[in-house]
JSON list of N, CA and C in Angstrom, two decimals:
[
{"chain": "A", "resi": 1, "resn": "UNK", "atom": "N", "xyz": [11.50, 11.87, 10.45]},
{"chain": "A", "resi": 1, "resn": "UNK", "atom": "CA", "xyz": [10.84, 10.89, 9.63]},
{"chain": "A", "resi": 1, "resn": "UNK", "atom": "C", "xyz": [11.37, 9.50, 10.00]},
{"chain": "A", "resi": 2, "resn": "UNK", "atom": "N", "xyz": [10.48, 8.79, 10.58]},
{"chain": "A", "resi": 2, "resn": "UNK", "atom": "CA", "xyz": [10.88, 7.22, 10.50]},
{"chain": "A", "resi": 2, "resn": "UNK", "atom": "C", "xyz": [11.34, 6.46, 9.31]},
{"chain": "A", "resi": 3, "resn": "UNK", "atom": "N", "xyz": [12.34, 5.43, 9.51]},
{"chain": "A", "resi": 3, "resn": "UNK", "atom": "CA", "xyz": [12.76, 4.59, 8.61]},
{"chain": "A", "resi": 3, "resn": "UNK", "atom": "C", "xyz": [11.42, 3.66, 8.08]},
{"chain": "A", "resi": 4, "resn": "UNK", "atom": "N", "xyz": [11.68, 3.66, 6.93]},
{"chain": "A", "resi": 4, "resn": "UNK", "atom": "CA", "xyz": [10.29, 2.79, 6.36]},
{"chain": "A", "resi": 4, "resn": "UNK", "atom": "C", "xyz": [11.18, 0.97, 6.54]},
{"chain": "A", "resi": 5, "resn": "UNK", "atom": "N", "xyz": [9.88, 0.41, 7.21]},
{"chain": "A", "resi": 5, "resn": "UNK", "atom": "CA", "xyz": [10.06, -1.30, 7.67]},
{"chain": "A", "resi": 5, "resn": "UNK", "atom": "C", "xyz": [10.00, -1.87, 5.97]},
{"chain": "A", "resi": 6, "resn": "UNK", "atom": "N", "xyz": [10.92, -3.40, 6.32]},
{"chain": "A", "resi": 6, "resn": "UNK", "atom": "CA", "xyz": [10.69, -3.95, 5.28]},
{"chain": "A", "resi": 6, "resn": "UNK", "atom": "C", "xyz": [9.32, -5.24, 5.39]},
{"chain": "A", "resi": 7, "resn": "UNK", "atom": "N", "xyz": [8.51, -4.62, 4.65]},
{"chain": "A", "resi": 7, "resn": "UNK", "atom": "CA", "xyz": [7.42, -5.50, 4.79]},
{"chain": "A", "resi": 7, "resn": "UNK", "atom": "C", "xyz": [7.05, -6.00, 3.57]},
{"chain": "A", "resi": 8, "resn": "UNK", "atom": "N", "xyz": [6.16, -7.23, 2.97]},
{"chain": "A", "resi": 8, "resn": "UNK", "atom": "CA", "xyz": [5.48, -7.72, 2.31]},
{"chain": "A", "resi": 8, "resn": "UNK", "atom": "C", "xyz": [4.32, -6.71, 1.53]},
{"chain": "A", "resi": 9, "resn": "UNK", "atom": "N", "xyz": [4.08, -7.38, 0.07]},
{"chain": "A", "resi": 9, "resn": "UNK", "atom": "CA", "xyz": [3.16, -6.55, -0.75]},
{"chain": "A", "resi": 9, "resn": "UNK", "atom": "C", "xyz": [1.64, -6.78, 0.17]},
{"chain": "A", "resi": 10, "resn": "UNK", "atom": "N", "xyz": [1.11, -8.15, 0.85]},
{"chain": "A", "resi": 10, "resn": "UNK", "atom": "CA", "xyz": [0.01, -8.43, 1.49]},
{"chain": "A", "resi": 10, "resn": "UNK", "atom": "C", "xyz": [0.21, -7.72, 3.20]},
{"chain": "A", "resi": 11, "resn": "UNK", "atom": "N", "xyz": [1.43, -7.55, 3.34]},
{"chain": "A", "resi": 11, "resn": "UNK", "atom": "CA", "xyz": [0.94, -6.74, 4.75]},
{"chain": "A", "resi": 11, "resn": "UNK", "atom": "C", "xyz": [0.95, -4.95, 4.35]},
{"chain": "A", "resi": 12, "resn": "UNK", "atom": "N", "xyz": [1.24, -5.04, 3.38]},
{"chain": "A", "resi": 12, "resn": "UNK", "atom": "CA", "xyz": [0.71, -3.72, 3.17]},
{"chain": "A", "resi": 12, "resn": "UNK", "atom": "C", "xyz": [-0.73, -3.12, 2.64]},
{"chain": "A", "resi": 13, "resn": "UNK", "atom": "N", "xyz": [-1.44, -3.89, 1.73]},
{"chain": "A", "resi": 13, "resn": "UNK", "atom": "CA", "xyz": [-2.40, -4.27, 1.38]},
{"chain": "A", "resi": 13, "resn": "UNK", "atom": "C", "xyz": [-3.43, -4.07, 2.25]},
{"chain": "A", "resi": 14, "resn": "UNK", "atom": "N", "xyz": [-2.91, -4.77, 3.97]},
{"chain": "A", "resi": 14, "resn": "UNK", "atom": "CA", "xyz": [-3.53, -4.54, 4.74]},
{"chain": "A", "resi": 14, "resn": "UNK", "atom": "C", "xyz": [-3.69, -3.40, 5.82]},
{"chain": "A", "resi": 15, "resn": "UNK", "atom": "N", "xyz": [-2.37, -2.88, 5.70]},
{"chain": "A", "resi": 15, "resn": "UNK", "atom": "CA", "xyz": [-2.43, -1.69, 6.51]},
{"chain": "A", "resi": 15, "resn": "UNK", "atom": "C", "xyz": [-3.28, -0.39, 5.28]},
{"chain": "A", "resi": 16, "resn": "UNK", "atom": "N", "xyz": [-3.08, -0.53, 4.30]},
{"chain": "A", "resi": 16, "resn": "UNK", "atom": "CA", "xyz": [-4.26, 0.35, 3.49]},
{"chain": "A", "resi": 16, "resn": "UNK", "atom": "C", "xyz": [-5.57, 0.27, 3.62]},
{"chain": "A", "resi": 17, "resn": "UNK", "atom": "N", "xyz": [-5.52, -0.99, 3.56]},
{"chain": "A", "resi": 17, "resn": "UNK", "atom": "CA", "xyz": [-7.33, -1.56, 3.60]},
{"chain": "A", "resi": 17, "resn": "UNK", "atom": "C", "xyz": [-8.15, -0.83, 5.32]},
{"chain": "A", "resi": 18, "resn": "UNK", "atom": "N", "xyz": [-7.38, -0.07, 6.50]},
{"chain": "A", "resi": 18, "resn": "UNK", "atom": "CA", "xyz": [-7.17, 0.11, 7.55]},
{"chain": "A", "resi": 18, "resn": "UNK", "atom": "C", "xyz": [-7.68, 1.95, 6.97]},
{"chain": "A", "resi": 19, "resn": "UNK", "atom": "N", "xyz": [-7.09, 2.29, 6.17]},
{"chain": "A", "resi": 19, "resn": "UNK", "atom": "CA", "xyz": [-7.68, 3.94, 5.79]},
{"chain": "A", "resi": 19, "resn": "UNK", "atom": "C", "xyz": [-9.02, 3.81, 4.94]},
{"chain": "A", "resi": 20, "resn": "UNK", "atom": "N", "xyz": [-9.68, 2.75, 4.50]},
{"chain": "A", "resi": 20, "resn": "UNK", "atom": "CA", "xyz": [-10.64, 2.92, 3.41]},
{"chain": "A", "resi": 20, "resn": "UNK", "atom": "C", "xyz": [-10.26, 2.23, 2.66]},
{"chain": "A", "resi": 21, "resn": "UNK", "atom": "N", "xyz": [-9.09, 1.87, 2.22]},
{"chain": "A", "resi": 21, "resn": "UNK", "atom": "CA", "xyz": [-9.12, 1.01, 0.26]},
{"chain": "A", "resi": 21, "resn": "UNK", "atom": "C", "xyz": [-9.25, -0.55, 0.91]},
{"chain": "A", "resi": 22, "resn": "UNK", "atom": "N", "xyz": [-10.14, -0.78, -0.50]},
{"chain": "A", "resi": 22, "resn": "UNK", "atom": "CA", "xyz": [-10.79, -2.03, -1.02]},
{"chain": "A", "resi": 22, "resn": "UNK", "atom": "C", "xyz": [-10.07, -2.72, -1.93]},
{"chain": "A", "resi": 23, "resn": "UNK", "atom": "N", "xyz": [-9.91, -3.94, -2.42]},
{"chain": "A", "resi": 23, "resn": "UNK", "atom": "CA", "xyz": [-9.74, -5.35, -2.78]},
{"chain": "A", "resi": 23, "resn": "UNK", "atom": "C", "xyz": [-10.64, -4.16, -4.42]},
{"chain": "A", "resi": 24, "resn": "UNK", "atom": "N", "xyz": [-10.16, -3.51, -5.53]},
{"chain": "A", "resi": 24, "resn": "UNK", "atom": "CA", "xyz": [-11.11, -3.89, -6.44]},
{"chain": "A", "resi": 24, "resn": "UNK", "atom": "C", "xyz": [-10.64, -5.15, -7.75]},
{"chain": "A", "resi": 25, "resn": "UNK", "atom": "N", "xyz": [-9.57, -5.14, -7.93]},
{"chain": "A", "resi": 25, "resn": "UNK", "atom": "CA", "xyz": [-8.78, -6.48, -8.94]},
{"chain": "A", "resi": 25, "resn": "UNK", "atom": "C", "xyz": [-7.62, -7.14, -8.84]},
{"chain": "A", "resi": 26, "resn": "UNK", "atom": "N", "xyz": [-7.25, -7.86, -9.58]},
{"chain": "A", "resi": 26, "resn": "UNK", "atom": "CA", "xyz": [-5.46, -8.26, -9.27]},
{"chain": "A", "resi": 26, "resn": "UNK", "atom": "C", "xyz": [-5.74, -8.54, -10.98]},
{"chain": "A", "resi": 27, "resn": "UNK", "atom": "N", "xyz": [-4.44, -8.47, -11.40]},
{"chain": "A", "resi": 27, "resn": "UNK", "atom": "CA", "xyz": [-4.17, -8.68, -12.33]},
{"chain": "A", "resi": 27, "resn": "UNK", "atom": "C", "xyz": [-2.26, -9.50, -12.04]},
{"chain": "A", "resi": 28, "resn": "UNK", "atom": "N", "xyz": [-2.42, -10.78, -11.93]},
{"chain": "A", "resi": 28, "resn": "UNK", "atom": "CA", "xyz": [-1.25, -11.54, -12.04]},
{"chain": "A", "resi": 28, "resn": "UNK", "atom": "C", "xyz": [-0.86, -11.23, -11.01]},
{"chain": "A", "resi": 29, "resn": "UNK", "atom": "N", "xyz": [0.61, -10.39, -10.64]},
{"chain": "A", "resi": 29, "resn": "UNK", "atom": "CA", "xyz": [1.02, -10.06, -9.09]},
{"chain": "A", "resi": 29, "resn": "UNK", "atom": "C", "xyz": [1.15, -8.88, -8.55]},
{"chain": "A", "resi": 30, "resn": "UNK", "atom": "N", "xyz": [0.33, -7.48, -9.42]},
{"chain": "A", "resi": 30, "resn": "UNK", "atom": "CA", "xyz": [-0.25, -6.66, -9.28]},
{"chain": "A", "resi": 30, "resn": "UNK", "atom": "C", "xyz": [-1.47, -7.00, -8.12]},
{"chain": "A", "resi": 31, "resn": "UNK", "atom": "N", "xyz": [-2.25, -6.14, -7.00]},
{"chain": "A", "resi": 31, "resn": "UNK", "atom": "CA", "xyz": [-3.01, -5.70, -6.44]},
{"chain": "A", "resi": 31, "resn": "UNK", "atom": "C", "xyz": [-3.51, -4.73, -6.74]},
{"chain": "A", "resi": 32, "resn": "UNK", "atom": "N", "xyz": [-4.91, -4.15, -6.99]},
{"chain": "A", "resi": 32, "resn": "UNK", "atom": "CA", "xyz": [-5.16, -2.54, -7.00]},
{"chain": "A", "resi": 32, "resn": "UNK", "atom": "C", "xyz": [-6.22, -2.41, -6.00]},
{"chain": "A", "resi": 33, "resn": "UNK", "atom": "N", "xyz": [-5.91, -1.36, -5.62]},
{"chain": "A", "resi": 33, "resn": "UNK", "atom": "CA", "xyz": [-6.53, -1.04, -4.20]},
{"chain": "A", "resi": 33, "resn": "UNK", "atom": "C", "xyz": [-7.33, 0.28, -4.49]},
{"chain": "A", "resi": 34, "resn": "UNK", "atom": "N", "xyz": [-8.77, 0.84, -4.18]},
{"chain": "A", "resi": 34, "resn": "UNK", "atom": "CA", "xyz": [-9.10, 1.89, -4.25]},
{"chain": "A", "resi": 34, "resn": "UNK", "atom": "C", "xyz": [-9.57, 2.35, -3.20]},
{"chain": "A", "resi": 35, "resn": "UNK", "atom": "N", "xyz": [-9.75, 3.63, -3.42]},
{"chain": "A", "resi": 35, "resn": "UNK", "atom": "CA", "xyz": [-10.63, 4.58, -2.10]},
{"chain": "A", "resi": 35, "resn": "UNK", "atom": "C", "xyz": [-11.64, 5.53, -2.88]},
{"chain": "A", "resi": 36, "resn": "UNK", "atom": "N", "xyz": [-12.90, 5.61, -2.49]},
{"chain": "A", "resi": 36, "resn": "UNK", "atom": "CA", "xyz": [-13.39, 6.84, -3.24]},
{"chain": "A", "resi": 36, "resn": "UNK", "atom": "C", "xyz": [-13.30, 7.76, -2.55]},
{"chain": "A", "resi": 37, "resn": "UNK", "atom": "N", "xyz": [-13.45, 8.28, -1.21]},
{"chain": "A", "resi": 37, "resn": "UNK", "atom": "CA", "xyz": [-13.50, 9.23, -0.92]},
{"chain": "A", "resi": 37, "resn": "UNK", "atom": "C", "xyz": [-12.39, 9.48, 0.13]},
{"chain": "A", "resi": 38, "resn": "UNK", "atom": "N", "xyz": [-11.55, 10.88, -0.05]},
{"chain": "A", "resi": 38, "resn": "UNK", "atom": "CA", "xyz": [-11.07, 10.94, -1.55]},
{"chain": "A", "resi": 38, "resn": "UNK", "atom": "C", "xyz": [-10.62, 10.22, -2.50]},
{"chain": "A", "resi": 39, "resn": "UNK", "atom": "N", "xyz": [-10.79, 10.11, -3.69]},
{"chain": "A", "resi": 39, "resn": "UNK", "atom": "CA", "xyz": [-10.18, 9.25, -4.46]},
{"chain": "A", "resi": 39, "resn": "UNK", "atom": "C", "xyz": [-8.82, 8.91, -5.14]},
{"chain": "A", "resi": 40, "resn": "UNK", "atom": "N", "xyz": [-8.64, 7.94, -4.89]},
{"chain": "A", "resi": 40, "resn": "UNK", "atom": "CA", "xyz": [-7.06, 7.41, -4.74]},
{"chain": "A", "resi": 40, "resn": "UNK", "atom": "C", "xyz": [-7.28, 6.09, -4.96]},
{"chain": "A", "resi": 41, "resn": "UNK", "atom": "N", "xyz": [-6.22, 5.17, -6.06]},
{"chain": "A", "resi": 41, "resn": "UNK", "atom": "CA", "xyz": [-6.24, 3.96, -6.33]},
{"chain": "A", "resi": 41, "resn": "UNK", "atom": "C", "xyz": [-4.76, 3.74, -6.77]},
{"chain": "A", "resi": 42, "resn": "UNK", "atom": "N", "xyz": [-3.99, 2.68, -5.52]},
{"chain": "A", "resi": 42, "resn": "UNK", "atom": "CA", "xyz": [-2.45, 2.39, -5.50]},
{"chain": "A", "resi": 42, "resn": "UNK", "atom": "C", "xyz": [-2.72, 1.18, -6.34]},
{"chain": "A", "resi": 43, "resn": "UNK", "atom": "N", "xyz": [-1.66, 0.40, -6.79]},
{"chain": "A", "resi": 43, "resn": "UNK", "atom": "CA", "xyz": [-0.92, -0.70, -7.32]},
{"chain": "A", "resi": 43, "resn": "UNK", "atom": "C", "xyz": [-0.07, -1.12, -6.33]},
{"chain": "A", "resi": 44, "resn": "UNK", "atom": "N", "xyz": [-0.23, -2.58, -5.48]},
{"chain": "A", "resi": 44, "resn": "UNK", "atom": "CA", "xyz": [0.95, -2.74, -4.74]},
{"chain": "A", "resi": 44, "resn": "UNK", "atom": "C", "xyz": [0.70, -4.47, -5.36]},
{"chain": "A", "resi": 45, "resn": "UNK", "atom": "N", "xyz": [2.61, -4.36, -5.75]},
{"chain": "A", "resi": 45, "resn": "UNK", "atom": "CA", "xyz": [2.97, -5.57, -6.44]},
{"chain": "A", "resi": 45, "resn": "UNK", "atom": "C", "xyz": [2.47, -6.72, -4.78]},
{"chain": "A", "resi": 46, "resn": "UNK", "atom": "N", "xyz": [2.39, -8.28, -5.10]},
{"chain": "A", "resi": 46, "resn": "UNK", "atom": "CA", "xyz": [2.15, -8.49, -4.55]},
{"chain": "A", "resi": 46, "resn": "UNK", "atom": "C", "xyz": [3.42, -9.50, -4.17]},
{"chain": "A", "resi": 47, "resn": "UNK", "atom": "N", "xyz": [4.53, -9.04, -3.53]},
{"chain": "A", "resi": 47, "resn": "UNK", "atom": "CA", "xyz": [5.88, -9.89, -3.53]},
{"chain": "A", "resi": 47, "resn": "UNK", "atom": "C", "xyz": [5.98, -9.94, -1.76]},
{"chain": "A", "resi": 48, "resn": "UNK", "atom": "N", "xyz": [7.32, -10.81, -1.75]},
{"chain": "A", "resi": 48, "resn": "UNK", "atom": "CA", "xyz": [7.47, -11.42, -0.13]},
{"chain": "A", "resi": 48, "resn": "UNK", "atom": "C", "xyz": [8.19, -9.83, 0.50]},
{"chain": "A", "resi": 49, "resn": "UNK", "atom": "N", "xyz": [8.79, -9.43, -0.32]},
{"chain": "A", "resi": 49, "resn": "UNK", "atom": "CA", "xyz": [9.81, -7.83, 0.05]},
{"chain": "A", "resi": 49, "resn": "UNK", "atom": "C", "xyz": [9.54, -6.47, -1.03]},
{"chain": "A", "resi": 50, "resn": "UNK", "atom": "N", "xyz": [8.96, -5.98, -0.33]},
{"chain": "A", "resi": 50, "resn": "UNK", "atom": "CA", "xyz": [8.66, -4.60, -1.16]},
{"chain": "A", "resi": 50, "resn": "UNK", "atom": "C", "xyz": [10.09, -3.62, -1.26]},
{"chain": "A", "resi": 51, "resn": "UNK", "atom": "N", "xyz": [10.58, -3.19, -2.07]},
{"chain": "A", "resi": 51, "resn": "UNK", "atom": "CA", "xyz": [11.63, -2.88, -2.56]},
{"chain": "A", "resi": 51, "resn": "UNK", "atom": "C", "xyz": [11.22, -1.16, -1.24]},
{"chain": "A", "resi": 52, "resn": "UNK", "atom": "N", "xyz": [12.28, -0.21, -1.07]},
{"chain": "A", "resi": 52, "resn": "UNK", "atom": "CA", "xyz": [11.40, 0.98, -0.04]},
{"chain": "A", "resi": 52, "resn": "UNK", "atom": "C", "xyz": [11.00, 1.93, -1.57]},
{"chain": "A", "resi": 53, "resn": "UNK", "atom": "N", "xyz": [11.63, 1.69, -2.35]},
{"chain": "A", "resi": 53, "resn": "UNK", "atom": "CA", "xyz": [11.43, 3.39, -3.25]},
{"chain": "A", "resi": 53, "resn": "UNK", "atom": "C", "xyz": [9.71, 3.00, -3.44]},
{"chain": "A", "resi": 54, "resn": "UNK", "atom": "N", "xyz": [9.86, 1.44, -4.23]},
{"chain": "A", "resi": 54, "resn": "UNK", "atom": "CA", "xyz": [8.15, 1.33, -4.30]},
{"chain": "A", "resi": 54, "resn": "UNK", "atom": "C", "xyz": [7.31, 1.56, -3.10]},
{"chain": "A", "resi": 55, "resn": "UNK", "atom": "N", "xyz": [7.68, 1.09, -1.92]},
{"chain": "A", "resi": 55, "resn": "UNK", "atom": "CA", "xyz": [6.75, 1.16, -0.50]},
{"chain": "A", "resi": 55, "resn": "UNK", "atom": "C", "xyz": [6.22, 3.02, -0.68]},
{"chain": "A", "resi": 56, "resn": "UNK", "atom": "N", "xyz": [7.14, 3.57, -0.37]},
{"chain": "A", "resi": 56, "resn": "UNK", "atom": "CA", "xyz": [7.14, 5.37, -0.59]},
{"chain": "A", "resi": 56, "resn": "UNK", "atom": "C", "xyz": [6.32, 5.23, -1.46]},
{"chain": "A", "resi": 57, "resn": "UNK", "atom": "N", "xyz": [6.56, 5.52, -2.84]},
{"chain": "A", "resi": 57, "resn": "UNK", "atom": "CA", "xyz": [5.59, 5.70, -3.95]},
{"chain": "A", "resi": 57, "resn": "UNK", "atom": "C", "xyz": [4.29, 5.06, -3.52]},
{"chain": "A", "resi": 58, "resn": "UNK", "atom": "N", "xyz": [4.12, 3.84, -2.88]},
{"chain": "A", "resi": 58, "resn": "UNK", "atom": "CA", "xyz": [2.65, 4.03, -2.63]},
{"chain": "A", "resi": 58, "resn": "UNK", "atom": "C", "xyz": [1.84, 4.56, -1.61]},
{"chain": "A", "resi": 59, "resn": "UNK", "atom": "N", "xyz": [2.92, 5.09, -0.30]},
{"chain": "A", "resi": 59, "resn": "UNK", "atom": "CA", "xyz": [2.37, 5.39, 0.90]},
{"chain": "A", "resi": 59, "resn": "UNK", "atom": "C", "xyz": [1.88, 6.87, 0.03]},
{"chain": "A", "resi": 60, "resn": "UNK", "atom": "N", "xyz": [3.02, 7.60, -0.67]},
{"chain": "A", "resi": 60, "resn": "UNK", "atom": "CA", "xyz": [2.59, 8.62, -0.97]},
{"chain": "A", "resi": 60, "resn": "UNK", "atom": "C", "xyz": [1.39, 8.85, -2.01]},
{"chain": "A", "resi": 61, "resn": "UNK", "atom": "N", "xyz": [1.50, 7.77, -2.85]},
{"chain": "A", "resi": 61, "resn": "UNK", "atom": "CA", "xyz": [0.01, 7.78, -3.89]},
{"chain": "A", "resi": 61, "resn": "UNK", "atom": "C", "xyz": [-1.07, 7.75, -2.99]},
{"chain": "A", "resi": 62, "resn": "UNK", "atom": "N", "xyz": [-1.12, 7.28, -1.76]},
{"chain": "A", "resi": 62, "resn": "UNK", "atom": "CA", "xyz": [-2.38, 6.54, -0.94]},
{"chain": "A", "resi": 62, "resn": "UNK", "atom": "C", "xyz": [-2.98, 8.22, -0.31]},
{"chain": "A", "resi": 63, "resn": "UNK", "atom": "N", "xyz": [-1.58, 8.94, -0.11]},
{"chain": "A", "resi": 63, "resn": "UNK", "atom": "CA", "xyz": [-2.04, 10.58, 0.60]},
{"chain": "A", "resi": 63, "resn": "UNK", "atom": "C", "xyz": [-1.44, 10.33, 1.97]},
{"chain": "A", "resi": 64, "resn": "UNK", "atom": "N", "xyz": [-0.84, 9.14, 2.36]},
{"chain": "A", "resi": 64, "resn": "UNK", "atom": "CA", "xyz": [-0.44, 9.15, 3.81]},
{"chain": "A", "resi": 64, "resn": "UNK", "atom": "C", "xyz": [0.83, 9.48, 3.78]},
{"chain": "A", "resi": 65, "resn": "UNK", "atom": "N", "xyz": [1.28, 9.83, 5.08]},
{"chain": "A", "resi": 65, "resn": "UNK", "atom": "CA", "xyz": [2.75, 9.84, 5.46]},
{"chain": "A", "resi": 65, "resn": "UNK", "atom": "C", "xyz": [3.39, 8.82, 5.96]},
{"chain": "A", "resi": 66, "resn": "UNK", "atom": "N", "xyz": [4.77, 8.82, 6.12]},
{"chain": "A", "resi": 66, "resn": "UNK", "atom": "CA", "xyz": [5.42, 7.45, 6.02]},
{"chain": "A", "resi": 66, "resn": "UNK", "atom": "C", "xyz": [5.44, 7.31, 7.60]},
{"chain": "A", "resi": 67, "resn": "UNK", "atom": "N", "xyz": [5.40, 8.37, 8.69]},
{"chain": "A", "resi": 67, "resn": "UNK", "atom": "CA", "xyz": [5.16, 8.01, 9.72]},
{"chain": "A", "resi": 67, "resn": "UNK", "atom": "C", "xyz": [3.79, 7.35, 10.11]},
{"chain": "A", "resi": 68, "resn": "UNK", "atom": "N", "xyz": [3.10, 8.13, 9.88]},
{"chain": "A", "resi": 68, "resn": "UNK", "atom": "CA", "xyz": [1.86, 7.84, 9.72]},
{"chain": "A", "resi": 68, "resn": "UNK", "atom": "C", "xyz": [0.93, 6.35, 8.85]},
{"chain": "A", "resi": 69, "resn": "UNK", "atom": "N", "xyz": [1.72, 6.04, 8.23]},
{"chain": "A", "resi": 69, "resn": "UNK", "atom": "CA", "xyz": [2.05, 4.46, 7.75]},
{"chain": "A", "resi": 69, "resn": "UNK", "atom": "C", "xyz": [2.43, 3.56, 8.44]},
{"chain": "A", "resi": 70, "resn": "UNK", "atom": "N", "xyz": [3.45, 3.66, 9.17]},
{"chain": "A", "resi": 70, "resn": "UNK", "atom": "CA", "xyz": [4.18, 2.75, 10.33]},
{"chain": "A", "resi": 70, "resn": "UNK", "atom": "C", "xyz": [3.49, 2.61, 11.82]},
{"chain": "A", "resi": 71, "resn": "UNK", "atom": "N", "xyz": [2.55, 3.57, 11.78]},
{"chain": "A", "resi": 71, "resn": "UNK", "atom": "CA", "xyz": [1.92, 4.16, 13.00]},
{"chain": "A", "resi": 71, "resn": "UNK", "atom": "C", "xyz": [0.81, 2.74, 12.86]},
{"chain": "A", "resi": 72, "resn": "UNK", "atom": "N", "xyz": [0.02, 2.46, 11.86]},
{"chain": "A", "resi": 72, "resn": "UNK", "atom": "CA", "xyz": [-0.87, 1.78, 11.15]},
{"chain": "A", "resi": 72, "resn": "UNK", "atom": "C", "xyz": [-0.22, 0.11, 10.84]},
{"chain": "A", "resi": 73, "resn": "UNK", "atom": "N", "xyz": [0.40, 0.16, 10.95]},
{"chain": "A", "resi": 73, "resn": "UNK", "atom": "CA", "xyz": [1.19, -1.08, 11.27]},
{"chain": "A", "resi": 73, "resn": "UNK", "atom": "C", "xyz": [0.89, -1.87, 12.48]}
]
């Protein structure tokens, strides 16, 4: 398993938006991101450094793997 990079809430945003999820709201510095098919909808705060436990929690809410995340990078 690769080490997860320290990246930004907007470059992640974008490597999701790369499997299917969409832009559906923000609420303050929240992002929510959805997919319908399958359906899946992350929360990625929208900060300069994503903490890793949160990064994980959303690679894994999204259904991807963390290699497979970095790959998408």
């Amino acid at each position: 398993m690769s080490k997860l990079p320290r990246i930004s809430g907007r470059e992640c945003v974008k490597t999701l938006k790369k499997v299917g999820f969409y832009f559906k709201r923000q609420e303050g510095s929240h992002i929510i991101l959805r997919r319908n098919s399958p359906f899946a909808q992350v929360v990625v705060p929208d900060h300069k450094e994503l903490d890793r436990g949160t990064l994980r929690a959303i690679i894994k809410q999204a259904g991807l793997g963390v290699d497979e995340f970095v790959k998408l990078l």
